[in-house]
PDB file of C-alpha atoms in Angstrom:
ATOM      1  CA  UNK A   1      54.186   5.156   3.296  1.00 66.00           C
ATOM      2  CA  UNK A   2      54.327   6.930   6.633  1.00 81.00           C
ATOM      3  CA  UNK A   3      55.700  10.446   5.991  1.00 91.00           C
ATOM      4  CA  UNK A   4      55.226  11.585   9.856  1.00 94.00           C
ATOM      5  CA  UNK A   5      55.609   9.600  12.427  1.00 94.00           C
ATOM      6  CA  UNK A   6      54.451   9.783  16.218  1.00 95.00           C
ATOM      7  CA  UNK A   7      56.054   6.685  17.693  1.00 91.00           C
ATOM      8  CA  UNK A   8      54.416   7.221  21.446  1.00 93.00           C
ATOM      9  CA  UNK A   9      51.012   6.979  21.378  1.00 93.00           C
ATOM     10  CA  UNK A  10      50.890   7.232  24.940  1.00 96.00           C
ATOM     11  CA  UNK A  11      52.909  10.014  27.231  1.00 96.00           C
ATOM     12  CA  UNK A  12      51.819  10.281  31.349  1.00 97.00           C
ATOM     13  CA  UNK A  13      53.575  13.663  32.836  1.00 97.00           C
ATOM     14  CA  UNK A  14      52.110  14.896  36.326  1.00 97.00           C
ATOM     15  CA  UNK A  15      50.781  18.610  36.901  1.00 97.00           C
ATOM     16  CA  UNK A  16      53.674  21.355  36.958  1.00 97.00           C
ATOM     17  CA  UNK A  17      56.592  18.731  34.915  1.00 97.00           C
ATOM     18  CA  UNK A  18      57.482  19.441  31.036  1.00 98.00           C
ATOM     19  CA  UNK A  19      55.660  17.096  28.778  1.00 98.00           C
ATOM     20  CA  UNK A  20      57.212  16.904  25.363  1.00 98.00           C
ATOM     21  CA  UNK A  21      55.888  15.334  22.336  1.00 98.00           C
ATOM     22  CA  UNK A  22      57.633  14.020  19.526  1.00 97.00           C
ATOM     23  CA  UNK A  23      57.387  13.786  15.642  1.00 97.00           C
ATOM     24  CA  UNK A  24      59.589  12.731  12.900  1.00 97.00           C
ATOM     25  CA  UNK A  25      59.611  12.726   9.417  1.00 97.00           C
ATOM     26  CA  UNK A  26      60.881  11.614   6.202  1.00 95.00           C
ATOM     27  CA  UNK A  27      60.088  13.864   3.741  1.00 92.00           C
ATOM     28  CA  UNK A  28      63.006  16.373   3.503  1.00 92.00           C
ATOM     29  CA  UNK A  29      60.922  18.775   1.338  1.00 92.00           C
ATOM     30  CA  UNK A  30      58.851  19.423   4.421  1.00 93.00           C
ATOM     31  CA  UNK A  31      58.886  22.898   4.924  1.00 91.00           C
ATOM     32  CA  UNK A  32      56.180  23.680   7.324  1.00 92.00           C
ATOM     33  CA  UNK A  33      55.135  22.466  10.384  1.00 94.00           C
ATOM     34  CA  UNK A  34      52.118  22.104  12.862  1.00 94.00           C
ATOM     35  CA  UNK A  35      50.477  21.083  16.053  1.00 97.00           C
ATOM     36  CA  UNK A  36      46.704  20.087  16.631  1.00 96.00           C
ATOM     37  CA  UNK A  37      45.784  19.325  19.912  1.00 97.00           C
ATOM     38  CA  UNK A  38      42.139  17.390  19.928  1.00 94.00           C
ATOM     39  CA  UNK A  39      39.965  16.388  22.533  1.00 94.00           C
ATOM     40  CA  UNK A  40      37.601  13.740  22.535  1.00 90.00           C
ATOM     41  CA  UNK A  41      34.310  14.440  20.467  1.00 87.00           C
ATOM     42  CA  UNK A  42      35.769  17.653  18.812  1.00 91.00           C
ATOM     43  CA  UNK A  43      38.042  18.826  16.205  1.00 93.00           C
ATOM     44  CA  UNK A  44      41.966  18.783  16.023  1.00 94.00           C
ATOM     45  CA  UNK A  45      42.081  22.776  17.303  1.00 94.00           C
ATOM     46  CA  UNK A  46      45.867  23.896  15.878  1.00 94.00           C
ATOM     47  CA  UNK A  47      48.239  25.455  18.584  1.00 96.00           C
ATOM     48  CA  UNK A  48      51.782  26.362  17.419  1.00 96.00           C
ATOM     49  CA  UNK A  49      53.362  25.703  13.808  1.00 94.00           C
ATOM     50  CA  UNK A  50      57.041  26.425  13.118  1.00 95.00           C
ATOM     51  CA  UNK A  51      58.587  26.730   9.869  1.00 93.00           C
ATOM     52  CA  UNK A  52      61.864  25.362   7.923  1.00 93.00           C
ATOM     53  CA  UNK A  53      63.783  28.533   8.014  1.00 94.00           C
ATOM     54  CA  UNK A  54      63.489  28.391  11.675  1.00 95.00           C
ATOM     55  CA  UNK A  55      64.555  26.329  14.867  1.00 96.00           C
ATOM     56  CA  UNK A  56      62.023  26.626  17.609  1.00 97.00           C
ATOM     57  CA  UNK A  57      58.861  28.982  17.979  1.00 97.00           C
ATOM     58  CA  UNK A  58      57.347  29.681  21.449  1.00 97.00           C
ATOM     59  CA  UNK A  59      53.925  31.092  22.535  1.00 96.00           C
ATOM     60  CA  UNK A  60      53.005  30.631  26.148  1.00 97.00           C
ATOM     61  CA  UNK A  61      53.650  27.545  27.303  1.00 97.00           C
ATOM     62  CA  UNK A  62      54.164  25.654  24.400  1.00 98.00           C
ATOM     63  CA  UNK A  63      57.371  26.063  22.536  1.00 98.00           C
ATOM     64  CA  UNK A  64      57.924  23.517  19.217  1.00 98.00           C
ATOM     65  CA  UNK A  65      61.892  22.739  17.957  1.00 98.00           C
ATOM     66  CA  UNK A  66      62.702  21.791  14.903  1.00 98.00           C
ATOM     67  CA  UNK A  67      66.107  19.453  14.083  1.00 97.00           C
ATOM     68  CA  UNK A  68      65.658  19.642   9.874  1.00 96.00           C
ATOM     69  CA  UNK A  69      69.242  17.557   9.933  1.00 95.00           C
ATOM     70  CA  UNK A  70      67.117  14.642  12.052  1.00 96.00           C
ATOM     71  CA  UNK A  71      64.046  15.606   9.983  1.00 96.00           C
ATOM     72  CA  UNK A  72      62.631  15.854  13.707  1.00 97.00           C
ATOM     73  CA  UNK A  73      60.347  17.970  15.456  1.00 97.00           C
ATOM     74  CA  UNK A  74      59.231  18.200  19.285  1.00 98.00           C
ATOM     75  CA  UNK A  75      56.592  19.960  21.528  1.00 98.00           C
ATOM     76  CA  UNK A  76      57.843  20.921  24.835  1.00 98.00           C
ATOM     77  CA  UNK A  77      54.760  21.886  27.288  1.00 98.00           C
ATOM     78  CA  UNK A  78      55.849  23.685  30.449  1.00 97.00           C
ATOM     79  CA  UNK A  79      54.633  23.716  32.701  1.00 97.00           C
ATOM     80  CA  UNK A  80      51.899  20.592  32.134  1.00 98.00           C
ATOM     81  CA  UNK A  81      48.878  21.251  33.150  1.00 97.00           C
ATOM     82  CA  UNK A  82      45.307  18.981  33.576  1.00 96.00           C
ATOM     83  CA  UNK A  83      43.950  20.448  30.731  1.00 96.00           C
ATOM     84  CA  UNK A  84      46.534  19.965  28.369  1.00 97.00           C
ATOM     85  CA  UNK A  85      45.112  15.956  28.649  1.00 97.00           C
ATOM     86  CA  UNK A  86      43.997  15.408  24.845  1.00 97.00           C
ATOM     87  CA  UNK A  87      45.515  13.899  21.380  1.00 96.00           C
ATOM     88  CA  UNK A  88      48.221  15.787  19.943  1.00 97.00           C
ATOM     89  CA  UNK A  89      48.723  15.690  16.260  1.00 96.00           C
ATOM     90  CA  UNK A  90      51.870  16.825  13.889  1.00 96.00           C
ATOM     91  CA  UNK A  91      51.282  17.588  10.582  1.00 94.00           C
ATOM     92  CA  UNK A  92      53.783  18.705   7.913  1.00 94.00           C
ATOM     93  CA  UNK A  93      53.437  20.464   4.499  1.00 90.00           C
ATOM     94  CA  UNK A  94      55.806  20.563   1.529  1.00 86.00           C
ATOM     95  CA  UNK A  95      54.621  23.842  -0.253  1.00 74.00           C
ATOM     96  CA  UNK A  96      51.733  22.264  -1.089  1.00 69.00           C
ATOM     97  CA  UNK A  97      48.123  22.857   0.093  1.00 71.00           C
ATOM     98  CA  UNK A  98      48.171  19.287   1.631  1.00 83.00           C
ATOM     99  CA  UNK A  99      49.441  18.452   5.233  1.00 89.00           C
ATOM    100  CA  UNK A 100      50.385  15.259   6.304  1.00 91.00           C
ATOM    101  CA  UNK A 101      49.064  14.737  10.013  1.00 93.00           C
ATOM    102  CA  UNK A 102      51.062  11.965  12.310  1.00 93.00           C
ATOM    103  CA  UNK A 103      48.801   9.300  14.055  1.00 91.00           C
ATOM    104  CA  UNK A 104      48.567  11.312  17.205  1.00 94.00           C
ATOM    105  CA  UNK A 105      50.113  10.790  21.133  1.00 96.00           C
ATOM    106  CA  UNK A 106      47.996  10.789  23.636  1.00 96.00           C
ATOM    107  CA  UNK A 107      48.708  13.003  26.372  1.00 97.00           C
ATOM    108  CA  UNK A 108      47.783  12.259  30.309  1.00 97.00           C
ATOM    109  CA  UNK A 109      48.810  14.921  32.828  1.00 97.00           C
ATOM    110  CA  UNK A 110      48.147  13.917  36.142  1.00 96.00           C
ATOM    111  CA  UNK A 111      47.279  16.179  39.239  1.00 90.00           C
TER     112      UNK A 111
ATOM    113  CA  UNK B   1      28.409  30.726  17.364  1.00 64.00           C
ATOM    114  CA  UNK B   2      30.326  27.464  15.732  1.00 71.00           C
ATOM    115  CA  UNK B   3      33.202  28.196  13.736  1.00 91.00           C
ATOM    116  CA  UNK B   4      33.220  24.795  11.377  1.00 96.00           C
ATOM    117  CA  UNK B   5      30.108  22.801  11.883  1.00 95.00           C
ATOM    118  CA  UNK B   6      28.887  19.558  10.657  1.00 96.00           C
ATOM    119  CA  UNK B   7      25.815  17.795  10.336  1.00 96.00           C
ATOM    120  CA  UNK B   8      25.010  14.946  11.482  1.00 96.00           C
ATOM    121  CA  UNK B   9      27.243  14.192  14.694  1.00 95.00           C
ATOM    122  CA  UNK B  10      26.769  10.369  14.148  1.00 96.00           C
ATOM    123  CA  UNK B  11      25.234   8.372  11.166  1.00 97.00           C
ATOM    124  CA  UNK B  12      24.732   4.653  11.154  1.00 97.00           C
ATOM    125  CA  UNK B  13      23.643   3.458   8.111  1.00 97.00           C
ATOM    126  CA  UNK B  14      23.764  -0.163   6.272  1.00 97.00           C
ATOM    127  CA  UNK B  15      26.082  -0.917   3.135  1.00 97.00           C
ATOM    128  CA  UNK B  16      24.773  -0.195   0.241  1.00 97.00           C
ATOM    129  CA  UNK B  17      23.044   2.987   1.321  1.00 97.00           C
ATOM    130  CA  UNK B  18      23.712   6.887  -0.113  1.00 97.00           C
ATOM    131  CA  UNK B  19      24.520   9.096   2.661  1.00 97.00           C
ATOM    132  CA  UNK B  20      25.283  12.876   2.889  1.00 97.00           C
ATOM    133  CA  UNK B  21      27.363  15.056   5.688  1.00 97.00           C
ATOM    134  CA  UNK B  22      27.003  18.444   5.576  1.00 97.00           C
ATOM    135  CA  UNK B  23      29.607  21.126   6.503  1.00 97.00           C
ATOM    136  CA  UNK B  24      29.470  24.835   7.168  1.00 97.00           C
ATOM    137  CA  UNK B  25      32.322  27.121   8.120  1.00 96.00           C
ATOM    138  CA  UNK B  26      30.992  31.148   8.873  1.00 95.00           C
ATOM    139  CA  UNK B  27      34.577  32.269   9.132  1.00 94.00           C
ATOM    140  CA  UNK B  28      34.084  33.813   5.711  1.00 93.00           C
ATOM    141  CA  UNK B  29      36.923  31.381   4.613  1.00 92.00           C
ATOM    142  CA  UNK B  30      38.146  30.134   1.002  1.00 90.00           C
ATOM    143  CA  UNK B  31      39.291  26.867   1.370  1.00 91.00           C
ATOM    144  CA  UNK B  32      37.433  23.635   2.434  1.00 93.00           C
ATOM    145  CA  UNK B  33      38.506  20.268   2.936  1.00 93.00           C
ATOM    146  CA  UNK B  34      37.021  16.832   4.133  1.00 95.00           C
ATOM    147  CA  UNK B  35      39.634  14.732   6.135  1.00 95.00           C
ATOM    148  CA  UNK B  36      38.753  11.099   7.207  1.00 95.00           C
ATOM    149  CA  UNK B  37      40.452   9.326   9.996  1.00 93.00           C
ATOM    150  CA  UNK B  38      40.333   5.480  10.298  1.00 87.00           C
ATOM    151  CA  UNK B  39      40.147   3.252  12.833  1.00 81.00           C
ATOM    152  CA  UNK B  40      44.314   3.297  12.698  1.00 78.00           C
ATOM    153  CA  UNK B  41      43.812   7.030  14.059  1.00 80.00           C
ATOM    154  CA  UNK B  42      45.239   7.942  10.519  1.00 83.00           C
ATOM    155  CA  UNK B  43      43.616  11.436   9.618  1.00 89.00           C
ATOM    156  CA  UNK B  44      44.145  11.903   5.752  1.00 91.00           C
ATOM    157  CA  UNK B  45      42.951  14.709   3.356  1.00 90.00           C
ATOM    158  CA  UNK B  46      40.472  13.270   1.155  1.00 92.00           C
ATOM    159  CA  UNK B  47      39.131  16.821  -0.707  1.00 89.00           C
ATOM    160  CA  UNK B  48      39.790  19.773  -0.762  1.00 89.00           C
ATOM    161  CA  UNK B  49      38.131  23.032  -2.511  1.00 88.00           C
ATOM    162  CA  UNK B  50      38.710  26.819  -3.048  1.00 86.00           C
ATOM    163  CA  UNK B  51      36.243  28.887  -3.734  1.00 83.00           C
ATOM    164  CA  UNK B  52      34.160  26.344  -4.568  1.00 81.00           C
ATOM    165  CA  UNK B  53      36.813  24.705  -6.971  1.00 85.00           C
ATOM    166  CA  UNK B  54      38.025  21.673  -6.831  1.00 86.00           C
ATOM    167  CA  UNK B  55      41.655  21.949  -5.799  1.00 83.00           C
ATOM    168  CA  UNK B  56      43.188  18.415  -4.167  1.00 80.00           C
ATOM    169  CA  UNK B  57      41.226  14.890  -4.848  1.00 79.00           C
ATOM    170  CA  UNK B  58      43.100  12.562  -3.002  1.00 82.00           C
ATOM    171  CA  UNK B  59      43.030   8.689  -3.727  1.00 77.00           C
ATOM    172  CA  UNK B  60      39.470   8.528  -3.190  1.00 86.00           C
ATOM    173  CA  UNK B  61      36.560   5.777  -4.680  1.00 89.00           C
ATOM    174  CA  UNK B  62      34.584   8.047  -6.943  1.00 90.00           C
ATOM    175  CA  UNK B  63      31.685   6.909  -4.426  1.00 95.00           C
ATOM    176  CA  UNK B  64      32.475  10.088  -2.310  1.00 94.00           C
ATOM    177  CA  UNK B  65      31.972  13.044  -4.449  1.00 92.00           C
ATOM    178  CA  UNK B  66      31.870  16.524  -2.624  1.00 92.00           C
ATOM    179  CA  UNK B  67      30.049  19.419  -3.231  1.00 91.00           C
ATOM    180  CA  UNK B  68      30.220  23.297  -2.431  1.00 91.00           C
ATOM    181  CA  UNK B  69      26.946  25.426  -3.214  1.00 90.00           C
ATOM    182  CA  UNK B  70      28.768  28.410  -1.720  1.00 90.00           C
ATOM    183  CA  UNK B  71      32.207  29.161  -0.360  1.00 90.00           C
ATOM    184  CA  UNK B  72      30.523  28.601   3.100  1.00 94.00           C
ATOM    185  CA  UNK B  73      29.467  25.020   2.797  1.00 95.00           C
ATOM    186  CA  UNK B  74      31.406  21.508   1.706  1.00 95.00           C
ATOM    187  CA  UNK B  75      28.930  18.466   1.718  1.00 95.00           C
ATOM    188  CA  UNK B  76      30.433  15.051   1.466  1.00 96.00           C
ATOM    189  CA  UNK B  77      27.955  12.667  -0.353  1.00 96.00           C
ATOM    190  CA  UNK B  78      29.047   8.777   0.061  1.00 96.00           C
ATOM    191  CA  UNK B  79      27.115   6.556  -2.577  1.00 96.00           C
ATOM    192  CA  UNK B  80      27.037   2.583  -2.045  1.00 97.00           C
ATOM    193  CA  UNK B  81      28.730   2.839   1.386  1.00 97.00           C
ATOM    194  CA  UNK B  82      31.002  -0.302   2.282  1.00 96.00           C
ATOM    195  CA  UNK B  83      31.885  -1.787   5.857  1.00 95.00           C
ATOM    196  CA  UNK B  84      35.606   0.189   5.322  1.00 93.00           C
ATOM    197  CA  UNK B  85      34.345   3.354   4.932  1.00 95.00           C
ATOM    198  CA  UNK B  86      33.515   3.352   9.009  1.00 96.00           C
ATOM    199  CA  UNK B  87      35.482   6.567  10.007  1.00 95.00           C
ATOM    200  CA  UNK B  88      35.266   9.866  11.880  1.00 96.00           C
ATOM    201  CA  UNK B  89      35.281  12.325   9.121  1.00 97.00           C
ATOM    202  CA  UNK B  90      36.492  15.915   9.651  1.00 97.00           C
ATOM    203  CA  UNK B  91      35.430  18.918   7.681  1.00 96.00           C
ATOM    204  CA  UNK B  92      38.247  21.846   8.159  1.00 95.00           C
ATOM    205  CA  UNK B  93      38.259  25.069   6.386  1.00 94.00           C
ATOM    206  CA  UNK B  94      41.263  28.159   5.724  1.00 91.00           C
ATOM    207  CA  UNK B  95      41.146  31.215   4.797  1.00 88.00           C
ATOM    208  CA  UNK B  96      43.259  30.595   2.020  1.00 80.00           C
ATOM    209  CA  UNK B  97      45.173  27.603   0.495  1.00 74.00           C
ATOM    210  CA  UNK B  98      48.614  26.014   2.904  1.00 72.00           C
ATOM    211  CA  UNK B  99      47.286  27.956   6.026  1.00 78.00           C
ATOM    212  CA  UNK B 100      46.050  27.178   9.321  1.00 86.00           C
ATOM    213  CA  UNK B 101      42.869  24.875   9.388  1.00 90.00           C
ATOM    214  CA  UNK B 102      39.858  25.209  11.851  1.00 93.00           C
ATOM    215  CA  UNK B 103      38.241  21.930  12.096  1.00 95.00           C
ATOM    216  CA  UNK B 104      34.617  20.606  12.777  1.00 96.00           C
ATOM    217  CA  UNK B 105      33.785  18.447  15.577  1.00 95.00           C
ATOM    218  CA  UNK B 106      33.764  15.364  12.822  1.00 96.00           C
ATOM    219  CA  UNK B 107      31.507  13.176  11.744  1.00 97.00           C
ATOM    220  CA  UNK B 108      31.568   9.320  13.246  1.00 96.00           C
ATOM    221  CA  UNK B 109      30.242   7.143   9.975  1.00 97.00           C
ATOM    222  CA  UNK B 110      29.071   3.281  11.167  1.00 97.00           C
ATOM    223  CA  UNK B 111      28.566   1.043   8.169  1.00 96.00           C
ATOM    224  CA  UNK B 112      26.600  -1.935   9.361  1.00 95.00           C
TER     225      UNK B 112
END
């Protein structure tokens, strides 16, 4: 039972275009919401989280939105650069201590 | 100066073996967890402990039994280790329960 979902596993954006990343869920008790980004070798490392009461949440470059009434979240990264290339998880809480992490998309941004 | 670290990087062992990973967070946190990831890329809590208490025990074989000597350290200990418990697994640890986690560079597990 797949609570969150990455359905790309694979996303190619070049240097300087918006990459965005996408996550849905089923849970409608969700009520918070992050992003890990993880290279290969090392740790998830978190980067933006958002939560229910709100719709989008921006620092820097990244900026997540959050569609409860799709049960849908997205990254937008703008403007992509090389070393943004890495893993990106979602993962999703529901009050609870535990999050539930999506299988990851893979992220190429080409110079 | 590593935030979450854990020890050893890469284990290959045989089935049937014990094995231990050890975990050690100096960011004066409260909460600890151990997170394995399969070969499916699934990453999926497994434990988690606050203040050295015992706090979520996931669906787990009672083969893997964790322990915390201090707040600063989680150690995984895997008895009678089976072919399907090849993973990466991921200490993480937050300052308190629900919040932000700061991972370790994980552990990859080979069970020959």
């Amino acid at each position: 039972d797949q609570q969150v979902k990455q359905n790309s596993p694979s996303l190619s954006v070049q240097e300087g275009r918006i990459s965005i990343l996408n996550c849905d869920y089923t849970n409608s008790m969700f009520d918070y919401f992050l992003w890990y980004k993880k290279y290969p070798a090392e740790g998830p490392t978190f980067l933006i989280s958002i939560s229910s009461i709100k719709d989008k949440n921006e620092d820097g470059r990244f900026t997540v939105f959050l569609n409860k009434s799709a049960k849908h979240l997205s990254l937008h990264i703008v403007p992509s650069q090389p070393g943004d290339s890495a893993v990106y998880f979602c993962a999703a809480s529901a009050g609870t201590y535990k999050y539930i992490f999506g299988t990851g998309t893979r992220l190429k941004v080409l110079a | 100066d590593t935030a979450v670290s854990q020890t050893p990087k890469y284990l290959v062992t045989q089935m049937g073996n014990d094995k231990s990973i050890k975990c050690e967070q100096n960011l004066g946190h409260d909460t600890m967890y151990w997170y394995k990831q399969d070969s499916k890329k699934f990453l999926k809590i497994m434990f988690s402990y606050n203040n050295k208490e015992l706090i979520i025990n996931e669906t787990v074989p009672n083969r893997f039994s964790p322990k915390s000597p201090d707040k600063a350290h989680l150690n995984l200990h895997i008895n009678s280790l089976e072919l399907g418990d090849s993973a990466v697994y991921f200490c993480a640890s937050s300052q308190a329960l629900g919040l932000v986690q700061f991972f370790g560079p994980g552990t990859r597990l080979t069970v020959l």
